[in-house]
Amino acid sequence: MAAEKHCWFIVFILHSIWFVIESESTGKQVPFLTNLKASVSCTCGNPQPRLVHIDELEEHRIPNAIFVPQALLIHRCDRSVGYCHAPVHECISVERDEEDVTFHVKNLFSASKPQWSTITLRNHTRCKCARRLVSSTGAIP
């Protein structure tokens, strides 16, 4: 019962903020309840596909090398994947599989043939809402 009252209080506050913003905005208007329903419909639970470029993965970066393909599709849990009702919660991975992914790697400054390289990546398989961790400085990482 207390959680239900808390949710309605949050809805009231958000609705009040929306009313103030709406009166000052000149762009396309998205009604508060439409926005709320859209957010809530994206529940945390299923990881979403993300295109990740190999050169963005620090642990797999090789100087002067080109990976073919340059990116891969993996599944991730994060704040953009699912809505968590509590403001202190975020969508995190609770299950994952390791996958070996093979690439063709060519050194830019070498005449040698491209080499095959396999890297192991974690693919998220299930997400859930959990409390955000707070660092020792009090900031949420």
C-alpha positions as a LaTeX table, in Angstrom:
\begin{tabular}{lrrr}
\hline
Residue & $x$ (\AA) & $y$ (\AA) & $z$ (\AA) \\
\hline
Met1 & 0.00 & 0.00 & 0.00 \\
Ala2 & 2.86 & 2.40 & 0.83 \\
Ala3 & 4.52 & 1.63 & $-2.51$ \\
Glu4 & 1.28 & 2.45 & $-4.34$ \\
Lys5 & 1.02 & 5.82 & $-2.56$ \\
His6 & 4.68 & 6.47 & $-3.43$ \\
Cys7 & 4.02 & 5.75 & $-7.13$ \\
Trp8 & 1.01 & 8.09 & $-7.20$ \\
Phe9 & 3.06 & 10.80 & $-5.49$ \\
Ile10 & 5.74 & 10.46 & $-8.18$ \\
Val11 & 3.07 & 10.61 & $-10.91$ \\
Phe12 & 1.65 & 13.78 & $-9.31$ \\
Ile13 & 5.09 & 15.44 & $-9.15$ \\
Leu14 & 5.89 & 14.49 & $-12.74$ \\
His15 & 2.51 & 15.75 & $-13.89$ \\
Ser16 & 3.13 & 19.08 & $-12.11$ \\
Ile17 & 6.55 & 19.43 & $-13.76$ \\
Trp18 & 5.03 & 18.56 & $-17.14$ \\
Phe19 & 2.39 & 21.28 & $-16.74$ \\
Val20 & 5.07 & 23.94 & $-16.14$ \\
Ile21 & 7.23 & 22.73 & $-19.04$ \\
Glu22 & 4.25 & 22.49 & $-21.39$ \\
Ser23 & 3.29 & 26.11 & $-20.74$ \\
Glu24 & 6.82 & 27.28 & $-21.71$ \\
Ser25 & 7.45 & 24.97 & $-24.69$ \\
Thr26 & 6.90 & 25.86 & $-28.34$ \\
Gly27 & 7.67 & 22.46 & $-29.93$ \\
Lys28 & 5.54 & 19.37 & $-30.46$ \\
Gln29 & 3.67 & 18.42 & $-27.31$ \\
Val30 & 3.67 & 14.86 & $-26.00$ \\
Pro31 & 1.03 & 14.52 & $-23.27$ \\
Phe32 & 2.35 & 13.43 & $-19.89$ \\
Leu33 & 0.35 & 10.20 & $-19.70$ \\
Thr34 & 1.41 & 9.23 & $-23.23$ \\
Asn35 & 5.05 & 9.69 & $-22.24$ \\
Leu36 & 4.53 & 7.82 & $-18.96$ \\
Lys37 & 2.83 & 4.87 & $-20.70$ \\
Ala38 & 5.62 & 4.68 & $-23.30$ \\
Ser39 & 8.30 & 4.67 & $-20.59$ \\
Val40 & 6.57 & 2.05 & $-18.47$ \\
Ser41 & 5.96 & $-0.22$ & $-21.48$ \\
Cys42 & 9.75 & $-0.58$ & $-21.93$ \\
Thr43 & 10.29 & $-2.84$ & $-18.97$ \\
Cys44 & 13.69 & $-4.07$ & $-17.94$ \\
Gly45 & 14.10 & $-7.80$ & $-18.59$ \\
Asn46 & 15.22 & $-8.43$ & $-22.15$ \\
Pro47 & 18.66 & $-7.26$ & $-23.28$ \\
Gln48 & 18.63 & $-5.14$ & $-26.42$ \\
Pro49 & 21.01 & $-5.41$ & $-29.38$ \\
Arg50 & 23.82 & $-2.86$ & $-29.62$ \\
Leu51 & 26.36 & $-2.36$ & $-32.37$ \\
Val52 & 29.79 & $-2.14$ & $-30.71$ \\
His53 & 32.89 & $-1.04$ & $-32.58$ \\
Ile54 & 35.97 & $-3.08$ & $-31.67$ \\
Asp55 & 38.17 & 0.02 & $-31.41$ \\
Glu56 & 35.88 & 1.26 & $-28.58$ \\
Leu57 & 36.67 & $-1.83$ & $-26.48$ \\
Glu58 & 39.86 & $-0.82$ & $-24.68$ \\
Glu59 & 40.73 & $-4.39$ & $-23.65$ \\
His60 & 40.71 & $-5.57$ & $-27.29$ \\
Arg61 & 42.39 & $-2.56$ & $-28.91$ \\
Ile62 & 45.46 & $-3.37$ & $-31.02$ \\
Pro63 & 47.61 & $-0.43$ & $-32.18$ \\
Asn64 & 47.83 & 0.03 & $-35.96$ \\
Ala65 & 45.30 & $-2.73$ & $-36.65$ \\
Ile66 & 42.07 & $-2.89$ & $-38.58$ \\
Phe67 & 39.40 & $-5.43$ & $-37.63$ \\
Val68 & 37.10 & $-6.90$ & $-40.28$ \\
Pro69 & 34.29 & $-6.56$ & $-39.57$ \\
Gln70 & 34.93 & $-3.39$ & $-37.56$ \\
Ala71 & 31.91 & $-3.91$ & $-35.30$ \\
Leu72 & 29.72 & $-6.64$ & $-33.87$ \\
Leu73 & 26.21 & $-6.98$ & $-32.53$ \\
Ile74 & 25.94 & $-7.84$ & $-28.84$ \\
His75 & 23.06 & $-7.66$ & $-26.35$ \\
Arg76 & 23.21 & $-5.27$ & $-23.41$ \\
Cys77 & 21.31 & $-4.25$ & $-20.28$ \\
Asp78 & 21.60 & $-0.59$ & $-19.35$ \\
Arg79 & 19.53 & 2.50 & $-18.58$ \\
Ser80 & 18.43 & 2.84 & $-22.21$ \\
Val81 & 17.07 & $-0.73$ & $-22.32$ \\
Gly82 & 14.33 & $-0.74$ & $-19.72$ \\
Tyr83 & 12.32 & 1.37 & $-17.33$ \\
Cys84 & 12.68 & 0.81 & $-13.60$ \\
His85 & 9.90 & 2.26 & $-11.45$ \\
Ala86 & 12.11 & 3.31 & $-8.53$ \\
Pro87 & 14.33 & 6.35 & $-9.22$ \\
Val88 & 17.31 & 4.71 & $-7.46$ \\
His89 & 17.12 & 1.58 & $-9.63$ \\
Glu90 & 18.56 & 0.90 & $-13.04$ \\
Cys91 & 18.42 & $-1.96$ & $-15.53$ \\
Ile92 & 21.44 & $-4.25$ & $-15.04$ \\
Ser93 & 22.60 & $-7.60$ & $-16.38$ \\
Val94 & 21.97 & $-10.60$ & $-14.12$ \\
Glu95 & 22.82 & $-13.36$ & $-16.60$ \\
Arg96 & 25.38 & $-13.44$ & $-19.38$ \\
Asp97 & 27.05 & $-15.82$ & $-21.79$ \\
Glu98 & 30.58 & $-15.63$ & $-23.09$ \\
Glu99 & 30.93 & $-15.75$ & $-26.85$ \\
Asp100 & 34.06 & $-16.24$ & $-28.93$ \\
Val101 & 33.97 & $-13.92$ & $-31.94$ \\
Thr102 & 36.45 & $-14.28$ & $-34.81$ \\
Phe103 & 37.82 & $-11.36$ & $-36.81$ \\
His104 & 40.26 & $-10.77$ & $-39.60$ \\
Val105 & 42.99 & $-8.45$ & $-38.28$ \\
Lys106 & 45.30 & $-6.50$ & $-40.60$ \\
Asn107 & 48.31 & $-4.50$ & $-39.40$ \\
Leu108 & 48.37 & $-1.15$ & $-41.22$ \\
Phe109 & 52.18 & $-0.94$ & $-41.34$ \\
Ser110 & 52.96 & $-4.50$ & $-42.33$ \\
Ala111 & 52.93 & $-6.27$ & $-45.67$ \\
Ser112 & 52.02 & $-9.54$ & $-43.95$ \\
Lys113 & 48.74 & $-11.27$ & $-44.61$ \\
Pro114 & 45.80 & $-10.54$ & $-42.32$ \\
Gln115 & 45.60 & $-12.82$ & $-39.29$ \\
Trp116 & 42.57 & $-14.46$ & $-37.72$ \\
Ser117 & 41.90 & $-13.29$ & $-34.18$ \\
Thr118 & 39.30 & $-14.51$ & $-31.72$ \\
Ile119 & 38.13 & $-12.43$ & $-28.78$ \\
Thr120 & 35.77 & $-13.40$ & $-25.99$ \\
Leu121 & 32.90 & $-11.05$ & $-25.21$ \\
Arg122 & 30.11 & $-11.15$ & $-22.66$ \\
Asn123 & 26.63 & $-11.13$ & $-24.15$ \\
His124 & 23.91 & $-10.16$ & $-21.67$ \\
Thr125 & 21.04 & $-12.67$ & $-21.63$ \\
Arg126 & 18.76 & $-11.35$ & $-18.83$ \\
Cys127 & 18.24 & $-7.99$ & $-17.14$ \\
Lys128 & 16.56 & $-6.83$ & $-13.94$ \\
Cys129 & 16.02 & $-3.61$ & $-12.02$ \\
Ala130 & 18.42 & $-3.19$ & $-9.13$ \\
Arg131 & 19.56 & $-0.39$ & $-6.84$ \\
Arg132 & 22.28 & 1.80 & $-8.35$ \\
Leu133 & 25.61 & 1.54 & $-6.62$ \\
Val134 & 26.81 & 4.69 & $-4.87$ \\
Ser135 & 30.54 & 5.46 & $-4.81$ \\
Ser136 & 32.46 & 6.48 & $-1.66$ \\
Thr137 & 32.09 & 10.15 & $-2.70$ \\
Gly138 & 28.31 & 9.80 & $-2.63$ \\
Ala139 & 28.00 & 10.08 & $-6.41$ \\
Ile140 & 26.11 & 7.49 & $-8.41$ \\
Pro141 & 28.58 & 6.03 & $-10.95$ \\
\hline
\end{tabular}
